[in-house]
XYZ file of C-alpha atoms in Angstrom:
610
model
C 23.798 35.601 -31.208
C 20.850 34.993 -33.327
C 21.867 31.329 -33.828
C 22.472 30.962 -30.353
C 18.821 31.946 -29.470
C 17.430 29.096 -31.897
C 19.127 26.852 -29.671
C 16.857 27.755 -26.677
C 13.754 26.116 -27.716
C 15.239 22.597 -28.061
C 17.222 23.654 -24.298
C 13.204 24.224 -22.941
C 12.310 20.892 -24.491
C 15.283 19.245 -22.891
C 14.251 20.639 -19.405
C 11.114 20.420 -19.706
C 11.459 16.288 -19.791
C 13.682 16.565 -16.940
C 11.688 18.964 -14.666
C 8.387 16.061 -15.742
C 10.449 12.940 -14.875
C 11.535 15.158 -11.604
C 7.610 15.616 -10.704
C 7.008 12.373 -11.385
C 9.134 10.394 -8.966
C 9.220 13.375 -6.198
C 5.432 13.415 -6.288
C 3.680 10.235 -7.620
C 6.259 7.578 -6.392
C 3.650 5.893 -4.098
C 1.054 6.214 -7.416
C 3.791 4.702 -9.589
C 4.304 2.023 -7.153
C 0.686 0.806 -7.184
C 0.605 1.123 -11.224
C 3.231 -1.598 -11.080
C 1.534 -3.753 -8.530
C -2.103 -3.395 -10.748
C 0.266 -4.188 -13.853
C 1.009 -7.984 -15.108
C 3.739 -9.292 -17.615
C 4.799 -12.717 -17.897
C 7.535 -13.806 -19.906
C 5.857 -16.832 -21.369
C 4.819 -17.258 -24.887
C 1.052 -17.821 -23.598
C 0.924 -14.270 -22.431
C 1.736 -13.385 -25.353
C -0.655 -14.830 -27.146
C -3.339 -13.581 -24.651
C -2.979 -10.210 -25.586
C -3.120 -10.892 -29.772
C -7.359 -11.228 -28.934
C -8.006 -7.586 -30.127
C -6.110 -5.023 -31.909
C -3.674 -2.906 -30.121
C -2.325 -5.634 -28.517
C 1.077 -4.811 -29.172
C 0.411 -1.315 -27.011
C -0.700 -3.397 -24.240
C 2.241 -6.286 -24.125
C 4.823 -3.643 -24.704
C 3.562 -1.080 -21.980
C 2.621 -3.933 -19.621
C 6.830 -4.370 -19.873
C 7.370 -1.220 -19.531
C 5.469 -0.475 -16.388
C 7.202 -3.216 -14.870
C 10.492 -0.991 -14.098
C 8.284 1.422 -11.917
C 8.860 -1.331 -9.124
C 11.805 1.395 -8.916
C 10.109 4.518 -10.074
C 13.494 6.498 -11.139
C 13.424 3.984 -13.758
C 10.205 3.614 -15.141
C 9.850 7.388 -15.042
C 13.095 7.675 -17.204
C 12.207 5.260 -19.778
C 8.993 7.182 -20.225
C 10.720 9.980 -20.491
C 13.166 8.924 -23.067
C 10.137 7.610 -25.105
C 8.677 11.517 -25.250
C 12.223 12.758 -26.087
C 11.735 10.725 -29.338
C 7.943 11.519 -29.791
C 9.466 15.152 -29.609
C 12.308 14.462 -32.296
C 10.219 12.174 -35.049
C 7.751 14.851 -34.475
C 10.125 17.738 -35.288
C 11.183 15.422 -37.936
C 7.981 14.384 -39.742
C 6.398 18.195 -39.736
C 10.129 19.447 -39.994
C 9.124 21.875 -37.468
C 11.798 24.782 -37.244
C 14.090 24.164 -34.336
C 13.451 27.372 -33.374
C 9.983 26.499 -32.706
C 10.382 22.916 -31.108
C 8.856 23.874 -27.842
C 5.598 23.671 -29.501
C 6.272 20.101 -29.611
C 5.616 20.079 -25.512
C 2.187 20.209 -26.295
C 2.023 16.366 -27.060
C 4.189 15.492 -24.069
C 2.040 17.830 -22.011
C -1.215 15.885 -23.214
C 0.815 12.522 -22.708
C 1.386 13.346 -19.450
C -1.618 14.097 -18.748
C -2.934 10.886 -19.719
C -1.342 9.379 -16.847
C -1.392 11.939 -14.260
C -4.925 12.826 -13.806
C -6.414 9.418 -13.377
C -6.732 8.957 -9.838
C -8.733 6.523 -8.458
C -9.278 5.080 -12.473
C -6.489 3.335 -11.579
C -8.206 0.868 -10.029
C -10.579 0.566 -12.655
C -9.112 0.982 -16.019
C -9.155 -2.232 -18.309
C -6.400 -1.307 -20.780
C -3.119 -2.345 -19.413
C -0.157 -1.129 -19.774
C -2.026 2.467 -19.828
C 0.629 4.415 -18.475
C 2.870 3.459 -21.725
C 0.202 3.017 -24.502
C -0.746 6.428 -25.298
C 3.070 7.358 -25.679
C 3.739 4.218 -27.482
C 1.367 4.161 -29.649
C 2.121 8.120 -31.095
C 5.468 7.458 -31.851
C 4.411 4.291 -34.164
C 1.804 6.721 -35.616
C 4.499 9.551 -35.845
C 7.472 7.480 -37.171
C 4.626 5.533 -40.094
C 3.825 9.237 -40.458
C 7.868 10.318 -40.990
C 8.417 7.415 -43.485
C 5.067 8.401 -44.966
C 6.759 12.026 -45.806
C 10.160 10.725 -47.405
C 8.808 8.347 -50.102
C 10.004 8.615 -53.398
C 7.624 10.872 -55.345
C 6.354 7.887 -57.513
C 2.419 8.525 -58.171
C 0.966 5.140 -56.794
C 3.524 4.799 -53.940
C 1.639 6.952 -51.272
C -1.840 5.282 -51.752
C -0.144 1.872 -51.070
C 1.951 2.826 -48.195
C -1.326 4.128 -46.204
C -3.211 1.048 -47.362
C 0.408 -1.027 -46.214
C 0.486 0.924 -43.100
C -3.221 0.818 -42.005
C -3.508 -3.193 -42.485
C -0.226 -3.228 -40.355
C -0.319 -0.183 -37.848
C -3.891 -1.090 -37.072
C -3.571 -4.756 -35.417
C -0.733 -3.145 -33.838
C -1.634 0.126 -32.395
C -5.263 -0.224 -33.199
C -6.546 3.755 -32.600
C -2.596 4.989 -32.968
C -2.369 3.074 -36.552
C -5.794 4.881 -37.490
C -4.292 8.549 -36.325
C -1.557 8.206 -38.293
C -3.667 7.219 -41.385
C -5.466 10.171 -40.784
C -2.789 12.019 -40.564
C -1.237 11.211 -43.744
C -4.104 11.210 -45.476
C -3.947 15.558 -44.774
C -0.311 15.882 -45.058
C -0.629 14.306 -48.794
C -2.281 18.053 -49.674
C 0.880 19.835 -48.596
C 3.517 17.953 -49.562
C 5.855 19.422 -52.511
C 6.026 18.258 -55.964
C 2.905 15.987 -56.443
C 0.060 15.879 -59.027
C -3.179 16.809 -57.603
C -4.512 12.843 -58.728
C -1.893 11.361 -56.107
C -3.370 13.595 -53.719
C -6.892 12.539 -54.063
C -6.321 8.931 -54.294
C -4.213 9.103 -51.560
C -6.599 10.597 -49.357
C -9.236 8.542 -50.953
C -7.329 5.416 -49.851
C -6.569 6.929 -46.406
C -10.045 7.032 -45.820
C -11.320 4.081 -47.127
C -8.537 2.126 -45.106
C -9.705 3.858 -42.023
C -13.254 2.706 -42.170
C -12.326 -0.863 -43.867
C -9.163 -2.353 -41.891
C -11.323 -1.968 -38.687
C -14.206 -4.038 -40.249
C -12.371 -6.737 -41.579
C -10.301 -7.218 -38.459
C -13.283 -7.214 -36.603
C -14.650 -9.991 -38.825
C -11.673 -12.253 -39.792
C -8.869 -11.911 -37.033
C -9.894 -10.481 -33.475
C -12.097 -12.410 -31.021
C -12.655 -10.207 -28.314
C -13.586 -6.768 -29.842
C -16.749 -5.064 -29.575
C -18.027 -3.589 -32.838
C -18.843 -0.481 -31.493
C -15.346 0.223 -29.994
C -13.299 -1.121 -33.008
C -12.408 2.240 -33.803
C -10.985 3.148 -30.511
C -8.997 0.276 -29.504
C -5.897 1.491 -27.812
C -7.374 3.722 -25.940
C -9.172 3.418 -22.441
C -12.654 3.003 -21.748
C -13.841 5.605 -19.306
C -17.088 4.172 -18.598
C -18.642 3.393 -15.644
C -22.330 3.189 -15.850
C -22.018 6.067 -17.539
C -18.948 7.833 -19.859
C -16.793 10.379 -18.415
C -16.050 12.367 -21.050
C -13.872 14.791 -19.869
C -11.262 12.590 -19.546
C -10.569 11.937 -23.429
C -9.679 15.613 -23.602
C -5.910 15.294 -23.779
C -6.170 12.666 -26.475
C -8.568 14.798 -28.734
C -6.055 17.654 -28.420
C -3.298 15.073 -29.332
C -5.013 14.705 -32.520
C -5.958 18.083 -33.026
C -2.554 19.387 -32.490
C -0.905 16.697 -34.902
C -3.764 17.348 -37.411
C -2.765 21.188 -36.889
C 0.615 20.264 -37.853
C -0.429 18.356 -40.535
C -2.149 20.866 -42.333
C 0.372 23.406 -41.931
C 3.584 21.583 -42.996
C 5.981 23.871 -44.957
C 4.415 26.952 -43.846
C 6.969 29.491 -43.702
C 9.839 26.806 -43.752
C 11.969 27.076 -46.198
C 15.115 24.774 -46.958
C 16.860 27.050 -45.086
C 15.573 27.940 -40.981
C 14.458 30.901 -40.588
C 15.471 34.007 -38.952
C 14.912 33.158 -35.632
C 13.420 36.756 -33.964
C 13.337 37.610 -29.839
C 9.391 37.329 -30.343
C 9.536 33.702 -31.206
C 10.994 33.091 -27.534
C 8.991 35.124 -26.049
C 5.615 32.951 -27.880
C 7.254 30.489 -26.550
C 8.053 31.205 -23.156
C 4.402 31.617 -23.170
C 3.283 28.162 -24.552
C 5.573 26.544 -21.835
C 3.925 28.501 -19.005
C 0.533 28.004 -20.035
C 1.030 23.819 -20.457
C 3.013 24.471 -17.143
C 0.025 26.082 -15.191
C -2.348 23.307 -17.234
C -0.515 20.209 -16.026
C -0.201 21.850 -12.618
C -3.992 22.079 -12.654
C -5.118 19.122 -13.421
C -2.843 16.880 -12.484
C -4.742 14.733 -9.512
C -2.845 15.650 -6.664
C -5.787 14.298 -4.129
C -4.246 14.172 -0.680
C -6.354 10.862 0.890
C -6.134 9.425 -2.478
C -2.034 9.837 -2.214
C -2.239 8.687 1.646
C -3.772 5.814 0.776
C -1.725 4.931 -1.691
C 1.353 5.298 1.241
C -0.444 3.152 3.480
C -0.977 0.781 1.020
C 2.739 0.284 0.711
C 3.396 0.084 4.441
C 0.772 -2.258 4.754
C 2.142 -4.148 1.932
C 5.431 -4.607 3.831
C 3.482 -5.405 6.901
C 5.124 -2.176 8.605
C 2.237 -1.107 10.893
C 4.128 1.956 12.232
C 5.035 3.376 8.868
C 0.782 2.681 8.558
C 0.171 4.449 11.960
C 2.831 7.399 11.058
C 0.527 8.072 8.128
C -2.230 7.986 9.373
C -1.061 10.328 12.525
C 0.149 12.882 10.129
C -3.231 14.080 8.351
C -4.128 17.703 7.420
C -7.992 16.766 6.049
C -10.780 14.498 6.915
C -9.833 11.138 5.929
C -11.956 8.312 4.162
C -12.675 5.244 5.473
C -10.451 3.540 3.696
C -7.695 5.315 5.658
C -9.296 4.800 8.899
C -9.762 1.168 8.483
C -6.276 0.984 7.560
C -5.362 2.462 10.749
C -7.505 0.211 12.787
C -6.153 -2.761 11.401
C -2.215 -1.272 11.973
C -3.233 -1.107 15.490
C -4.830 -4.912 15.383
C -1.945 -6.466 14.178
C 0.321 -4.670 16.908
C -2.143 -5.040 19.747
C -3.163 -1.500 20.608
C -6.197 -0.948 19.220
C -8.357 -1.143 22.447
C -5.694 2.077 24.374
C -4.997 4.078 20.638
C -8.149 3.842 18.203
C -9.759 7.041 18.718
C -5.861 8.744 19.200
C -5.883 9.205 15.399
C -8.455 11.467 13.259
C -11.331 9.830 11.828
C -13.945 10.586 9.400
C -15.479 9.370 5.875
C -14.818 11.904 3.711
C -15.935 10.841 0.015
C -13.293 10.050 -2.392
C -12.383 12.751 -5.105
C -13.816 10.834 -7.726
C -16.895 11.213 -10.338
C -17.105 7.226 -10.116
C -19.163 5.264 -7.610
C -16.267 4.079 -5.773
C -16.482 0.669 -3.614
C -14.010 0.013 -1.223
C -13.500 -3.394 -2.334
C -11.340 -2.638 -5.102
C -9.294 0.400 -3.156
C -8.428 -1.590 0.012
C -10.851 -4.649 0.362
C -8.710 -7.368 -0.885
C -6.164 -6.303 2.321
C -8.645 -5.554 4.791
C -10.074 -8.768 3.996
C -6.743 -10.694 4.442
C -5.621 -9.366 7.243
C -9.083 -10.193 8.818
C -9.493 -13.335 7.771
C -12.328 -13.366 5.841
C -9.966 -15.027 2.664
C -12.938 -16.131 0.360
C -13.948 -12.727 0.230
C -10.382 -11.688 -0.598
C -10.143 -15.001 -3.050
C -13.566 -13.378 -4.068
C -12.577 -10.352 -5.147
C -9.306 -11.165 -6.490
C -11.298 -13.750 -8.906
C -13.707 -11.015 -9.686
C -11.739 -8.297 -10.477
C -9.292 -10.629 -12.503
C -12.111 -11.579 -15.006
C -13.089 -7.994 -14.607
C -10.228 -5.600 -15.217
C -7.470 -8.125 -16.780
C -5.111 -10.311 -13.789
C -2.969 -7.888 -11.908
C 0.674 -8.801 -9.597
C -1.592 -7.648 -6.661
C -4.302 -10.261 -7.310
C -1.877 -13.142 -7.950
C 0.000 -12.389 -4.558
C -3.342 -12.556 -2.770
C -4.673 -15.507 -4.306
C -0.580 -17.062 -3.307
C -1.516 -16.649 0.335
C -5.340 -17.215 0.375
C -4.322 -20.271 -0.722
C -1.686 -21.001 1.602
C -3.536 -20.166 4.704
C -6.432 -22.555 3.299
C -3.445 -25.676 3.165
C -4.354 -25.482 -0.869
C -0.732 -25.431 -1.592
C -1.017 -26.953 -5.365
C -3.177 -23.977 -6.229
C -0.893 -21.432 -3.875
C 1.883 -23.200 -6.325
C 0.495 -22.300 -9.310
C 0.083 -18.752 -8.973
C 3.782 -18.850 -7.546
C 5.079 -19.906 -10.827
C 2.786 -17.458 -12.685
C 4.545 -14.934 -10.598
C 8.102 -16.161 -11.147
C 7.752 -14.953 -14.620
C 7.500 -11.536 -14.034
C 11.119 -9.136 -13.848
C 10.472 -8.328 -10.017
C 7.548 -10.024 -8.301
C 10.074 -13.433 -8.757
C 11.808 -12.758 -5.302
C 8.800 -12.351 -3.587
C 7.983 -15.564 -5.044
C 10.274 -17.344 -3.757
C 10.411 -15.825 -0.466
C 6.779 -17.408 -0.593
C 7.228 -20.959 -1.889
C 8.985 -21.566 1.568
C 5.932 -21.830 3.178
C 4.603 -24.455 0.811
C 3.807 -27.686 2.244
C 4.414 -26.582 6.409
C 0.998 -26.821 7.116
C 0.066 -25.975 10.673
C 3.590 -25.184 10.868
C 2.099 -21.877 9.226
C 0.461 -20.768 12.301
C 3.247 -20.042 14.050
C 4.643 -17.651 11.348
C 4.913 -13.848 12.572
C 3.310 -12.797 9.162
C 0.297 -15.183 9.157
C 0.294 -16.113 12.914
C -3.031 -13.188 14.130
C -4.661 -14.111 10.538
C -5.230 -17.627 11.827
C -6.972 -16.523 14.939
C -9.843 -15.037 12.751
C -10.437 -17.450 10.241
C -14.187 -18.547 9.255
C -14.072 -22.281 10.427
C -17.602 -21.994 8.289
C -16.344 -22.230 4.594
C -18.964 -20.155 2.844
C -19.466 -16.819 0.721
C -22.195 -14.521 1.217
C -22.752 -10.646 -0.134
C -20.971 -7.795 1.182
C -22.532 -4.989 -1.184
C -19.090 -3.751 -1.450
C -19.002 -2.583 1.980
C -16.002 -3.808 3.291
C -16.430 -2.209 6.825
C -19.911 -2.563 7.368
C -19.650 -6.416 6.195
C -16.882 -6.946 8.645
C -18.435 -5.264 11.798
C -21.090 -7.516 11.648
C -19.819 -10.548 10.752
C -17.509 -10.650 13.897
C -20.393 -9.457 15.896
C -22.066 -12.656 14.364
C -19.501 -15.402 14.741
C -18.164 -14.358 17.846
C -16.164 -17.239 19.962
C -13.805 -18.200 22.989
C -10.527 -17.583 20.566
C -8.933 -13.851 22.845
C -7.672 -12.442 19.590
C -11.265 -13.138 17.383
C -13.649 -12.017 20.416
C -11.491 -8.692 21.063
C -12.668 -7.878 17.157
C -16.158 -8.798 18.346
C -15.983 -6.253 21.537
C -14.556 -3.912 18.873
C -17.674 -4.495 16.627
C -20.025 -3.498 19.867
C -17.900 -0.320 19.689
C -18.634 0.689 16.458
C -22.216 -0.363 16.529
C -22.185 2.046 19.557
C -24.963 -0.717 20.586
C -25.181 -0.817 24.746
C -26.909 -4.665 24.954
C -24.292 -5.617 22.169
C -21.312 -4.248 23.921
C -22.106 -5.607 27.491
C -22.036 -9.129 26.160
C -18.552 -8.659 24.656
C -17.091 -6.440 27.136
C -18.077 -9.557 30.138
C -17.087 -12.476 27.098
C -13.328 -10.208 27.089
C -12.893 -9.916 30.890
C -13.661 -13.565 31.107
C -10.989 -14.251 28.586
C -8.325 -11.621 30.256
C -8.496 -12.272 34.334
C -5.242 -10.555 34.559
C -3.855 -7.471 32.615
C -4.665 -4.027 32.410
C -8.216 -3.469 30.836
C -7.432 -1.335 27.586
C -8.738 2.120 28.049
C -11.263 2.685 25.377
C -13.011 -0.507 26.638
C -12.878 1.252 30.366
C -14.333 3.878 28.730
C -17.020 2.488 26.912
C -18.241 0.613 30.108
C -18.054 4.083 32.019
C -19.963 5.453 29.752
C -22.576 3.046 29.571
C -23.060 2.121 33.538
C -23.725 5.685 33.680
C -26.242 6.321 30.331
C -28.492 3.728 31.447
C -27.306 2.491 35.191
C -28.521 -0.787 34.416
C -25.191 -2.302 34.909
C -23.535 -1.467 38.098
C -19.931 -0.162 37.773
C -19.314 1.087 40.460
C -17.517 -1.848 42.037
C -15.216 -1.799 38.818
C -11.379 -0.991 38.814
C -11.753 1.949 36.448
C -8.481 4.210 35.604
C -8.796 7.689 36.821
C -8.333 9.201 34.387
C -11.284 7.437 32.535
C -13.178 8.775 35.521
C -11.572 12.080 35.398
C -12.513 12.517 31.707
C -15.959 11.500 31.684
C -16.368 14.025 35.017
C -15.029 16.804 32.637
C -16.926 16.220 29.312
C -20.314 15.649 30.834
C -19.430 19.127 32.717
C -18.621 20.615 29.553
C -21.590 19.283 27.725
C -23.741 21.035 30.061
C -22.088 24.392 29.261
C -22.488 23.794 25.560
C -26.143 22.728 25.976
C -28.299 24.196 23.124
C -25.227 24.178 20.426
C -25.475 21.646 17.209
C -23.186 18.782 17.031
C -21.353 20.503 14.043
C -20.239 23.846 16.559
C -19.528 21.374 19.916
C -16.316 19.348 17.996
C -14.425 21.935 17.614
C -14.589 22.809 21.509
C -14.444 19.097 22.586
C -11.932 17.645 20.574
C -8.562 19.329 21.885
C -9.448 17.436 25.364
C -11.524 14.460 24.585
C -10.914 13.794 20.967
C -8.709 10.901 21.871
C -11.387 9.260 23.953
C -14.868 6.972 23.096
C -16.666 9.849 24.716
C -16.316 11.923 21.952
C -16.935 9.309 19.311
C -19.978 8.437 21.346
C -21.705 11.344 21.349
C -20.484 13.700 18.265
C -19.340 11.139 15.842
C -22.871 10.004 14.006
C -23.924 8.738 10.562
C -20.526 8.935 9.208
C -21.388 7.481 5.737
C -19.441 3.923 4.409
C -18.500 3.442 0.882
């Protein structure tokens, strides 16, 4: 029975993975689709040479591939999850760890997982690619150098060489990873069996010299594009952003601890024979796995804007408005801007933004982030697209390239900047940069069709209300990273005869909530519309207005009644609610008139843009 019990632990390990792949693709598949769009790999030989410029580079090419097969996330999450099944078995292996005891060995997986869970909106930001992979990949190469580390022959100048070996290899390699496992064998070499205490000391004497030497002279002699003062941490991201956020290195310094731990305890209480295994051990056990259970569970990011943005970003990806507008209709909190301007521009590109705009929530709550987010890198490169404004989407694409290291996302912006500009050589060469990736290829091709047609273009479904805004003025000012704010005001600015470019410019008045400004545009759109119904919020608007400051006389105007019937009714309400704050009115107004301008007129104010 006994026997059977030991077999539990390894069972718990074995589930464990499962129930983590499980969480991974149920909850995060949206997340794990936009770590494959921010990911590159290219199957050329200069790519690969690219990433040889500091050390850890083979961390970054290899999880860079491996990130690739989250384009279907079952995948990607499986091959991570094999990877931590062997992290758990050279583990057990190197420490010989008692099977009865392997569910200690979750603790590593646990901190792994962590590593890519609670990033949020990092993931924008981070500059070490192929994140989601390195941190696994590179503790199995410092486990398995580790594991060999333990089986050498007991000859006395053996170990000090292999660390030396290992450290001038493992380093370039795995950079940080190749330093851990120096480290680590550098304490196992005190509890190892059967050696004199002189191959202990130089071993550890050579471990340590290796760890502060390999880094200098690679620094000096073989890699370009290291800072000195992060030689020792290469491998590892940089979470820095005008200032570090240090919390976020916590499941890496328990990785080491936790490896160190086992380090300094190998062969304690393991014999050549496993031990009794007693009913306490499962019950310690049962409580490790609950307590890295409730950990994960806490600070995993589970951010709902941040994972309805992510949604929306895939809908709008696949131009499907409605999926866009179905997300943004189901909403249990405030939502940022980014989600609301994501919503306005679903309702652009099908033509109901003038009768539907204020039928959807709206707000600008702050991201859940410690970093200074700017929009342009969460959902200006799209917004800017789809409005037109392409050197600010070339812009940023450029920018954030040099930045944060060339992405799939960038290149398949740049692909149709460049095609809507006629630059088709250019829009060429970033589709045969794309053609060497595993699945951004199709969507290549599906592309290069639309090389050399011109103003053939314009009368593409995908492309065809993009035209309509355009710039005919090719120049590139400053946004500030306000996406939103830049936009409002440069349609306001530029407006012209063009119906589908001067509705954005009415728009604009509406959001300025400017009366002069929004008479101008609201006349310029009737002009340009004789015939047709006049879209509701615009009815609204001029309602409103005629009324506020009866210098414009409406009363001659074909209004719907139930604009009339709706003003009559909130202006009646308002008077019962005189004397109550803003913050205590929205609650009463917005079951009847959330869904009209009259309540975004009067209680929607100094809703802050990021």
């Amino acid at each position: 029975m006994k026997n059977k019990l030991r077999l539990l632990p390894p069972l718990v390990v074995l589930l464990a993975l499962l129930a983590a792949g499980w969480g991974l693709v149920h909850y995060e598949s949206e997340y794990l689709w936009k770590v494959q769009e921010l990911n590159l790999f290219l199957d050329t030989p200069t790519f690969f040479r690219q990433q040889m410029v500091t050390s850890g580079w083979l961390l970054t090419w290899l999880g860079c591939w491996f990130t690739e097969f989250f384009y279907h996330p079952w995948l990607g999450v499986s091959l991570l999850c094999v990877l931590w099944g062997l992290v758990v078995v050279v583990a057990w292996r190197a420490f010989r760890v008692s099977i009865g005891w392997a569910a200690v060995l979750l603790i590593p997986v646990a901190m792994l997982l962590l590593t890519d869970v609670e990033l949020g909106y990092w993931v924008y930001y981070l500059k070490l690619r192929g994140h989601f992979f390195a941190a696994t990949l590179g503790t199995l190469l410092a486990l398995l150098a580790v594991w060999l580390f333990r089986v050498l022959p007991r000859l006395s100048w053996l170990r000090a060489a292999f660390v030396l070996l290992s450290t001038a290899v493992l380093y370039p390699l795995a950079g940080f990873y190749g330093l851990m496992a120096t480290l680590l064998m550098g304490v196992l070499v005190w509890r190892l069996e059967g050696l004199r205490l002189a191959d202990r000391v130089v071993t550890s004497v050579a471990a340590v010299l290796a760890i502060v030497v390999v880094p200098l002279v690679c620094y000096r002699y073989v890699f370009s594009e290291t800072n000195l003062i992060n030689i020792y941490w290469t491998g590892l991201p940089l979470f820095v952003f005008d200032q570090e956020f240090a919390a976020y290195y916590i499941p890496y310094y328990i990785l080491v601890v936790f490896f160190l731990v086992l380090a300094a305890t190998y062969g304690w209480g393991v014999s050549r024979r496993e031990p009794r295994f007693a009913l306490w051990h499962l019950g310690v056990q049962a409580v490790l796995v609950a307590g890295l259970v409730v950990g994960v569970c806490h600070f995993w990011y589970r951010d709902y804007n941040f994972h309805k943005e992510l949604r929306m970003q895939q809908c709008v990806e696949q131009t499907d408005w409605e999926g866009v507008l179905a997300e943004a209709r189901n909403t249990v909190d405030e939502p940022t801007r980014a989600i609301v301007m994501m919503k306005n521009l679903a309702l652009f590109r099908l033509g109901r933004q003038g009768d539907e705009m204020y039928h959807y929530r709206t707000g600008a709550k702050a991201s859940d982030t410690p970093i200074p987010l700017n929009m342009t890198q969460v959902v200006g490169r799209s917004i800017y697209y789809n409005y037109g404004q392409l050197n600010f989407c070339y812009r940023w694409c450029l920018e954030d390239g040099v930045e944060f290291g060339w992405r799939a996302e960038y290149l398949k912006y740049l692909v149709r900047c460049s095609l809507l500009n006629g630059e088709d050589r250019v829009a060429k060469k970033y589709i045969d940069l794309l053609r060497h990736t595993r699945y951004h290829r199709e969507w290549a091709d599906r592309y290069a069709r639309f090389l050399g047609r011109g103003e053939a273009l314009k009368s593409e479904k995908e492309f065809e209300q993009i035209f309509h805004l355009m710039n005919p003025e090719d120049k590139l000012n400053s946004d500030n990273g306000m996406v939103e704010y830049y936009l409002m005001n440069q349609f306001i600015d530029k407006g012209n005869d063009d119906p589908v470019y001067q509705e954005q410019t009415l728009l604009s008045a509406l959001w300025h909530k400017d009366i002069q400004m929004f008479w101008g545009t609201f006349f310029h759109y009737a002009r340009l519309h004789p015939t047709g119904h006049m879209p509701t919020h615009y009815q609204e608007a001029a309602y409103l207005y005629g009324h506020l400051e009866n210098e414009v006389d409406v009363s001659g105007m074909p209004f719907d009644p139930q604009v009339v019937k709706n003003y009559e009714d909130f202006m009646a309400l308002a008077q019962r609610c005189r004397g109550m704050s803003e913050e205590r009115m929205r609650p009463v107004f917005y079951p009847q008139f959330g869904k009209t301008f009259y309540y975004e007129y009067f209680l929607i104010r100094n809703q802050k843009l990021y």
